[in-house]
Tab-separated table of C-alpha atoms in Angstrom:
chain	number	residue	atom	x	y	z
A	1	GLU	CA	84.626	117.697	98.013
A	2	VAL	CA	86.743	120.842	97.587
A	3	GLN	CA	87.244	121.751	93.930
A	4	LEU	CA	89.008	124.638	92.349
A	5	VAL	CA	88.874	124.932	88.484
A	6	GLU	CA	90.979	127.495	86.697
A	7	SER	CA	90.224	128.784	83.270
A	8	GLY	CA	91.001	131.581	80.934
A	9	GLY	CA	94.523	130.655	79.917
A	10	GLY	CA	95.852	130.835	76.507
A	11	VAL	CA	98.460	132.500	74.087
A	12	VAL	CA	98.810	136.229	74.262
A	13	GLN	CA	101.223	138.653	72.770
A	14	PRO	CA	103.623	140.659	74.784
A	15	GLY	CA	101.975	143.721	76.201
A	16	GLY	CA	98.556	142.092	76.005
A	17	SER	CA	96.006	141.310	78.737
A	18	LEU	CA	94.202	138.195	80.060
A	19	ARG	CA	91.839	137.468	82.743
A	20	LEU	CA	91.963	134.149	84.643
A	21	SER	CA	89.114	132.627	86.527
A	22	CYS	CA	88.899	130.051	89.309
A	23	ALA	CA	85.640	128.487	90.071
A	24	ALA	CA	85.366	127.178	93.604
A	25	SER	CA	82.899	124.468	94.980
A	26	GLY	CA	82.563	122.142	97.902
A	27	PHE	CA	83.326	124.733	100.566
A	28	SER	CA	82.117	128.157	101.685
A	29	PHE	CA	84.128	130.269	99.364
A	30	SER	CA	83.344	133.472	101.081
A	31	SER	CA	84.948	132.382	104.256
A	32	TYR	CA	88.522	131.888	102.843
A	33	TRP	CA	91.417	133.993	101.721
A	34	MET	CA	92.482	132.896	98.237
A	35	HIS	CA	95.701	133.006	96.223
A	36	TRP	CA	97.333	132.706	92.801
A	37	VAL	CA	100.645	130.879	92.502
A	38	ARG	CA	102.389	130.338	89.161
A	39	GLN	CA	104.971	127.914	87.803
A	40	ALA	CA	107.042	128.592	84.783
A	41	PRO	CA	107.800	125.518	82.573
A	42	GLY	CA	110.209	123.299	84.268
A	43	LYS	CA	110.627	125.767	87.129
A	44	GLY	CA	109.470	126.101	90.763
A	45	LEU	CA	106.417	127.562	92.425
A	46	VAL	CA	106.182	131.330	92.869
A	47	TRP	CA	103.592	133.104	94.880
A	48	VAL	CA	101.795	135.713	93.003
A	49	SER	CA	98.970	137.370	94.919
A	50	ARG	CA	96.299	137.034	97.774
A	51	VAL	CA	92.844	138.474	98.433
A	52	THR	CA	90.979	138.421	101.703
A	53	THR	CA	87.509	137.032	102.237
A	54	ALA	CA	85.563	140.054	101.141
A	55	GLY	CA	88.009	141.230	98.675
A	56	THR	CA	88.963	144.200	100.565
A	57	TYR	CA	92.584	143.658	100.945
A	58	THR	CA	95.023	142.488	98.355
A	59	SER	CA	98.745	141.802	98.189
A	60	TYR	CA	101.150	141.080	95.296
A	61	ALA	CA	104.521	139.798	94.554
A	62	ASP	CA	106.966	142.609	93.467
A	63	SER	CA	107.161	141.043	89.897
A	64	VAL	CA	103.416	141.622	89.252
A	65	ARG	CA	102.450	144.594	91.364
A	66	GLY	CA	100.970	147.394	89.236
A	67	ARG	CA	100.223	144.873	86.328
A	68	PHE	CA	98.096	142.145	87.885
A	69	THR	CA	94.857	142.599	89.834
A	70	ILE	CA	93.289	139.883	92.021
A	71	SER	CA	89.568	139.984	92.814
A	72	ARG	CA	86.754	137.774	93.701
A	73	ASP	CA	83.038	137.513	93.321
A	74	ASN	CA	81.584	135.732	96.223
A	75	THR	CA	78.153	135.464	94.742
A	76	LYS	CA	79.578	133.529	91.951
A	77	ASN	CA	82.179	131.581	94.029
A	78	THR	CA	84.892	132.732	91.682
A	79	LEU	CA	88.297	134.106	91.994
A	80	TYR	CA	89.959	136.273	89.193
A	81	LEU	CA	93.348	137.456	88.111
A	82	GLN	CA	93.423	140.297	85.635
A	83	MET	CA	96.827	140.246	83.941
A	84	ASN	CA	97.983	143.455	82.001
A	85	SER	CA	101.189	144.342	80.291
A	86	LEU	CA	102.121	140.704	79.885
A	87	ARG	CA	105.638	139.840	79.470
A	88	ALA	CA	107.589	136.630	78.303
A	89	ASP	CA	108.576	135.888	81.799
A	90	ASP	CA	104.884	135.758	82.800
A	91	THR	CA	104.499	132.501	80.934
A	92	ALA	CA	103.542	129.859	83.407
A	93	VAL	CA	100.810	127.584	84.751
A	94	TYR	CA	98.727	129.667	87.077
A	95	TYR	CA	97.266	127.837	90.042
A	96	CYS	CA	94.546	129.169	92.469
A	97	ALA	CA	94.915	127.887	95.955
A	98	ARG	CA	92.894	128.210	99.052
A	99	GLU	CA	94.528	129.439	102.220
A	100	GLY	CA	93.776	126.909	105.034
A	101	SER	CA	92.157	127.465	108.372
A	102	GLY	CA	94.563	129.128	110.657
A	103	GLY	CA	96.243	130.895	107.784
A	104	TYR	CA	99.556	131.144	106.033
A	105	HIS	CA	99.453	127.781	104.055
A	106	PHE	CA	97.741	126.496	100.905
A	107	ASP	CA	95.551	123.519	101.605
A	108	PHE	CA	93.801	122.923	98.269
A	109	TRP	CA	94.954	123.724	94.722
A	110	GLY	CA	93.425	123.763	91.452
A	111	GLN	CA	94.905	121.981	88.308
A	112	GLY	CA	96.198	125.226	86.769
A	113	THR	CA	95.774	127.117	83.517
A	114	LEU	CA	98.652	127.726	81.196
A	115	VAL	CA	99.368	131.238	80.151
A	116	THR	CA	101.838	131.651	77.165
A	117	VAL	CA	103.185	135.166	76.336
A	118	SER	CA	104.798	134.999	72.862
A	119	SER	CA	104.680	136.932	69.694
B	1	GLN	CA	111.457	138.203	97.845
B	2	SER	CA	114.216	135.818	97.011
B	3	ALA	CA	113.354	132.098	96.789
B	4	LEU	CA	114.089	129.904	99.733
B	5	THR	CA	117.032	127.641	99.015
B	6	GLN	CA	116.489	123.861	98.647
B	7	PRO	CA	118.908	121.128	97.417
B	8	ALA	CA	117.976	120.429	93.691
B	9	SER	CA	117.849	116.738	94.322
B	10	VAL	CA	117.806	114.128	97.058
B	11	SER	CA	117.713	110.382	96.617
B	12	GLY	CA	117.307	107.309	98.688
B	13	SER	CA	116.442	103.530	98.529
B	14	PRO	CA	113.088	102.238	99.549
B	15	GLY	CA	112.779	102.025	103.322
B	16	GLN	CA	115.332	104.692	103.966
B	17	SER	CA	114.960	108.196	105.454
B	18	ILE	CA	115.744	111.327	103.639
B	19	THR	CA	115.833	114.885	104.647
B	20	ILE	CA	115.310	117.962	102.621
B	21	SER	CA	116.512	121.315	103.768
B	22	CYS	CA	114.956	124.778	103.101
B	23	THR	CA	117.091	127.776	103.961
B	24	GLY	CA	115.714	131.276	104.171
B	25	THR	CA	116.515	134.346	106.225
B	26	SER	CA	115.578	136.042	109.495
B	27	SER	CA	112.855	137.852	107.458
B	28	ASP	CA	110.920	134.634	106.582
B	29	VAL	CA	111.782	131.111	107.753
B	30	GLY	CA	113.640	132.409	110.845
B	31	ASN	CA	111.031	134.943	111.824
B	32	TYR	CA	107.800	132.902	111.619
B	33	ASN	CA	106.847	129.367	112.587
B	34	LEU	CA	104.778	129.293	109.445
B	35	VAL	CA	106.724	127.008	106.996
B	36	SER	CA	104.650	124.603	104.813
B	37	TRP	CA	105.652	121.797	102.596
B	38	CYS	CA	104.004	120.660	99.390
B	39	GLN	CA	104.473	117.593	97.131
B	40	GLN	CA	104.011	117.784	93.477
B	41	HIS	CA	103.927	114.806	91.126
B	42	PRO	CA	104.688	115.676	87.349
B	43	GLY	CA	101.842	117.296	85.722
B	44	LYS	CA	99.833	117.556	88.810
B	45	ALA	CA	98.748	120.175	91.244
B	46	PRO	CA	100.729	120.637	94.440
B	47	LYS	CA	99.440	118.759	97.643
B	48	LEU	CA	100.023	120.135	101.123
B	49	MET	CA	102.061	117.693	103.323
B	50	ILE	CA	103.018	119.969	106.326
B	51	TYR	CA	101.728	123.344	107.639
B	52	GLU	CA	102.639	125.624	110.558
B	53	GLY	CA	106.045	124.045	110.711
B	54	THR	CA	105.215	120.501	111.903
B	55	LYS	CA	101.511	119.773	111.435
B	56	ARG	CA	100.140	117.136	109.124
B	57	PRO	CA	96.915	117.569	107.263
B	58	SER	CA	94.361	114.839	107.697
B	59	GLY	CA	95.149	112.019	105.424
B	60	VAL	CA	99.041	112.688	105.127
B	61	SER	CA	101.160	109.705	106.220
B	62	ASN	CA	103.048	110.049	109.459
B	63	ARG	CA	106.088	109.080	107.531
B	64	PHE	CA	106.388	112.801	106.739
B	65	SER	CA	107.718	115.027	109.547
B	66	ALA	CA	109.309	118.484	109.751
B	67	SER	CA	111.335	120.774	111.884
B	68	LYS	CA	113.067	123.967	111.929
B	69	SER	CA	116.240	125.515	113.386
B	70	GLY	CA	117.101	129.097	112.958
B	71	ASN	CA	116.585	130.075	109.175
B	72	THR	CA	116.454	126.485	108.008
B	73	ALA	CA	113.467	124.160	107.916
B	74	SER	CA	113.721	120.541	107.090
B	75	LEU	CA	111.284	117.883	105.831
B	76	THR	CA	112.077	114.198	106.667
B	77	ILE	CA	110.410	111.336	104.811
B	78	SER	CA	110.809	108.049	106.627
B	79	GLY	CA	110.263	104.655	105.192
B	80	LEU	CA	110.742	105.990	101.774
B	81	GLN	CA	108.265	104.457	99.194
B	82	ALA	CA	108.122	104.589	95.477
B	83	GLU	CA	104.985	106.822	95.646
B	84	ASP	CA	107.097	109.459	97.384
B	85	GLU	CA	109.045	110.145	94.160
B	86	ALA	CA	108.047	113.754	93.429
B	87	ASP	CA	109.180	117.390	93.676
B	88	TYR	CA	108.847	118.976	97.132
B	89	TYR	CA	108.611	122.642	97.880
B	90	CYS	CA	108.873	124.533	101.099
B	91	CYS	CA	106.938	127.750	101.517
B	92	SER	CA	107.206	130.418	104.294
B	93	TYR	CA	105.072	133.553	105.152
B	94	ALA	CA	107.560	136.367	104.484
B	95	GLY	CA	105.768	139.300	106.290
B	96	ASP	CA	103.757	142.341	104.786
B	97	ASP	CA	101.087	139.740	103.390
B	98	THR	CA	103.620	138.051	101.182
B	99	TRP	CA	104.746	134.362	100.706
B	100	VAL	CA	108.027	132.887	99.407
B	101	PHE	CA	108.438	129.394	97.906
B	102	GLY	CA	111.648	127.235	97.906
B	103	THR	CA	113.487	126.372	94.752
B	104	GLY	CA	112.268	122.810	94.914
B	105	THR	CA	113.704	119.436	95.496
B	106	LYS	CA	113.325	116.362	93.190
B	107	VAL	CA	113.160	113.324	95.294
B	108	THR	CA	114.231	110.059	93.572
B	109	VAL	CA	113.552	106.613	95.048
B	110	LEU	CA	116.287	104.341	93.873
């Protein structure tokens, strides 16, 4: 069974940093591109970032480029999101999602971890 | 990277059919046959319902179907059931290794 379990969320002050993790199991993690998607309270889904299988290539939404870094450790079956210079509008539930075979869609999602940026 | 436009809400009675629209631009929906649709129940993770425009993952009811015309994609739910009450989001590849989601539609079963 495919499982994605996020962790690392919490309350952080504006300007602070946080690192999210997503532990994957039940599939060959190193064979799949992975993404982060976020959802502000009561709002819609917003794509954040993607990393390729080996971690070589990454891409980001304009709103987080230069502040967030996506990475992965295939030996630990874990996806990461390093978030720096956090702002109030980064407050959201952050989901990791697997990009499905054939690409361009998200076929499995974790349950999410809540990040709250507040003083 | 502006969000795709969806109606805020759509409702229907059990057994009826409803359609949710998803309007983008010639840079995303109109340029790729790569629209997907997700269902999200309150407090839950999204679930993939449609991918690559019209394909259903294994286990998804054939009551869910999708299409596209120009810059607008559509999701149709036939034979509406109480369990279909949820939020629905479209998503499109937008080029340059970026993706864009829709604004979301709340489906209510009357």
